[in-house]
CSV table of C-alpha atoms in Angstrom, one decimal:
chain,number,residue,atom,x,y,z
G,1,MET,CA,-178.3,-232.8,103.3
G,2,ASN,CA,-174.7,-233.5,102.4
G,3,GLY,CA,-175.7,-234.8,99.0
G,4,LEU,CA,-177.6,-231.6,98.3
G,5,PHE,CA,-174.7,-229.4,99.3
G,6,ASP,CA,-172.3,-231.5,97.2
G,7,PHE,CA,-174.6,-231.2,94.2
G,8,PHE,CA,-174.8,-227.4,94.5
G,9,GLY,CA,-171.0,-227.2,95.1
G,10,ARG,CA,-170.4,-229.1,91.9
G,11,VAL,CA,-172.8,-226.9,89.9
G,12,LEU,CA,-171.2,-223.8,91.3
G,13,ARG,CA,-167.7,-225.0,90.5
G,14,GLY,CA,-168.9,-225.9,86.9
G,15,VAL,CA,-170.4,-222.4,86.5
G,16,ILE,CA,-167.2,-220.7,87.7
G,17,ARG,CA,-165.1,-222.9,85.4
G,18,LEU,CA,-167.4,-222.1,82.5
G,19,ALA,CA,-167.2,-218.4,83.3
G,20,LEU,CA,-163.4,-218.4,83.5
G,21,ALA,CA,-163.1,-220.4,80.2
G,22,LEU,CA,-165.4,-217.9,78.5
G,23,ALA,CA,-163.4,-215.0,79.9
G,24,ALA,CA,-160.2,-216.6,78.6
G,25,LEU,CA,-161.8,-217.1,75.2
G,26,VAL,CA,-162.9,-213.5,75.0
G,27,PHE,CA,-159.3,-212.4,76.0
G,28,VAL,CA,-157.7,-214.5,73.3
G,29,LEU,CA,-160.1,-213.5,70.6
G,30,SER,CA,-159.7,-209.8,71.5
G,31,LEU,CA,-155.9,-210.2,71.4
G,32,LEU,CA,-156.1,-211.8,68.0
G,33,LEU,CA,-158.4,-209.1,66.8
G,34,ALA,CA,-156.1,-206.4,68.0
G,35,SER,CA,-153.1,-208.0,66.4
G,36,LEU,CA,-155.0,-208.3,63.1
G,37,VAL,CA,-156.0,-204.6,63.3
G,38,VAL,CA,-152.3,-203.7,63.8
G,39,VAL,CA,-151.1,-205.9,61.0
G,40,VAL,CA,-153.6,-204.5,58.6
G,41,GLY,CA,-152.9,-200.9,59.7
G,42,VAL,CA,-149.1,-201.4,59.3
G,43,SER,CA,-149.6,-203.0,55.9
G,44,LEU,CA,-151.8,-200.1,54.7
G,45,TRP,CA,-149.3,-197.6,56.1
G,46,SER,CA,-146.5,-199.3,54.3
G,47,LEU,CA,-148.5,-199.2,51.0
G,48,VAL,CA,-149.2,-195.5,51.5
G,49,THR,CA,-145.6,-194.6,52.3
G,50,GLY,CA,-143.9,-197.0,49.9
G,51,ARG,CA,-141.6,-198.4,52.6
G,52,LYS,CA,-141.3,-201.9,53.9
G,53,PRO,CA,-142.8,-202.4,57.4
G,54,ALA,CA,-140.2,-202.3,60.2
G,55,PRO,CA,-140.8,-205.9,61.4
G,56,ALA,CA,-140.2,-207.2,57.8
G,57,VAL,CA,-136.9,-205.2,57.7
G,58,VAL,CA,-135.8,-206.5,61.1
G,59,PHE,CA,-136.6,-210.1,60.3
G,60,SER,CA,-134.9,-209.9,56.9
G,61,ARG,CA,-131.7,-208.6,58.5
G,62,PHE,CA,-131.9,-211.3,61.2
G,63,ARG,CA,-132.3,-214.0,58.4
G,64,GLN,CA,-129.3,-212.6,56.5
G,65,THR,CA,-127.1,-212.5,59.6
G,66,SER,CA,-128.1,-216.0,60.6
G,67,GLN,CA,-127.4,-217.3,57.1
G,68,ARG,CA,-124.0,-215.7,57.2
G,69,TYR,CA,-123.0,-217.2,60.6
G,70,THR,CA,-124.4,-220.7,59.8
G,71,GLN,CA,-121.7,-221.0,57.1
G,72,GLY,CA,-119.0,-220.4,59.7
G,73,VAL,CA,-117.9,-217.6,62.0
G,74,TRP,CA,-115.3,-216.2,59.6
G,75,PRO,CA,-116.4,-215.1,56.2
G,76,GLY,CA,-115.1,-217.2,53.5
G,77,GLY,CA,-114.6,-220.2,55.8
G,78,THR,CA,-115.4,-223.6,54.6
G,79,GLY,CA,-117.0,-224.9,57.8
G,80,GLY,CA,-114.0,-226.5,59.5
G,81,VAL,CA,-112.3,-227.9,56.4
G,82,ARG,CA,-108.8,-226.4,56.1
G,83,ARG,CA,-107.9,-225.0,52.7
G,84,PRO,CA,-104.3,-224.9,51.6
G,85,MET,CA,-102.7,-221.5,52.3
G,86,GLY,CA,-101.7,-219.3,49.4
G,87,ASP,CA,-98.2,-217.8,48.9
G,88,VAL,CA,-96.2,-217.2,52.0
G,89,VAL,CA,-94.5,-213.8,52.1
G,90,ASP,CA,-91.3,-213.5,54.2
G,91,VAL,CA,-90.8,-210.2,55.8
G,92,GLU,CA,-87.9,-208.6,57.7
G,93,ALA,CA,-88.3,-208.5,61.4
G,94,THR,CA,-88.1,-205.0,63.0
G,95,GLU,CA,-87.6,-204.2,66.6
G,96,VAL,CA,-90.4,-202.3,68.3
G,97,PRO,CA,-89.1,-199.8,70.9
G,98,GLU,CA,-90.4,-200.2,74.4
G,99,ALA,CA,-93.1,-197.8,75.6
G,100,PRO,CA,-91.8,-195.2,78.1
G,101,THR,CA,-92.3,-196.2,81.7
G,102,ARG,CA,-94.5,-194.1,83.9
G,103,GLU,CA,-94.5,-193.6,87.6
G,104,PRO,CA,-97.2,-195.5,89.4
G,105,GLY,CA,-100.2,-193.2,89.8
G,106,ALA,CA,-99.1,-190.8,87.1
G,107,ARG,CA,-101.8,-189.7,84.7
G,108,SER,CA,-101.4,-189.9,80.9
G,109,GLY,CA,-103.0,-186.6,80.0
G,110,PRO,CA,-103.3,-183.1,81.4
G,111,ASP,CA,-105.1,-182.8,84.7
G,112,HIS,CA,-108.0,-180.4,84.0
G,113,THR,CA,-109.2,-180.4,87.6
G,114,ALA,CA,-105.9,-179.0,88.8
G,115,ARG,CA,-106.7,-175.6,87.3
G,116,VAL,CA,-109.7,-175.1,89.5
G,117,ILE,CA,-109.1,-172.4,92.1
G,118,TYR,CA,-111.0,-172.4,95.3
């Protein structure tokens, strides 16, 4: 009897696996079909309105930004190679006056809540 139960158990497991694989296939195909419908709809809408689709604009901006920063963080940089500096301008030093000191806990602006009368 054990052999018969093992056989039916294997058949049942195979049927369940087949059903789950079929369900996954249906899910993936429906997801692909939905994305295809959205892409076609957005493309047609962009043709009607005469504008680029929003994802194309976002990805083109991302590409421009990544190209700018792959050349170096600072614009005009040479990627780690130091260029000779240009003319050096000597300036006169001026003394900057100290900021006035405040009392600890003093506020810098008017206290608008002090005008509230209870």
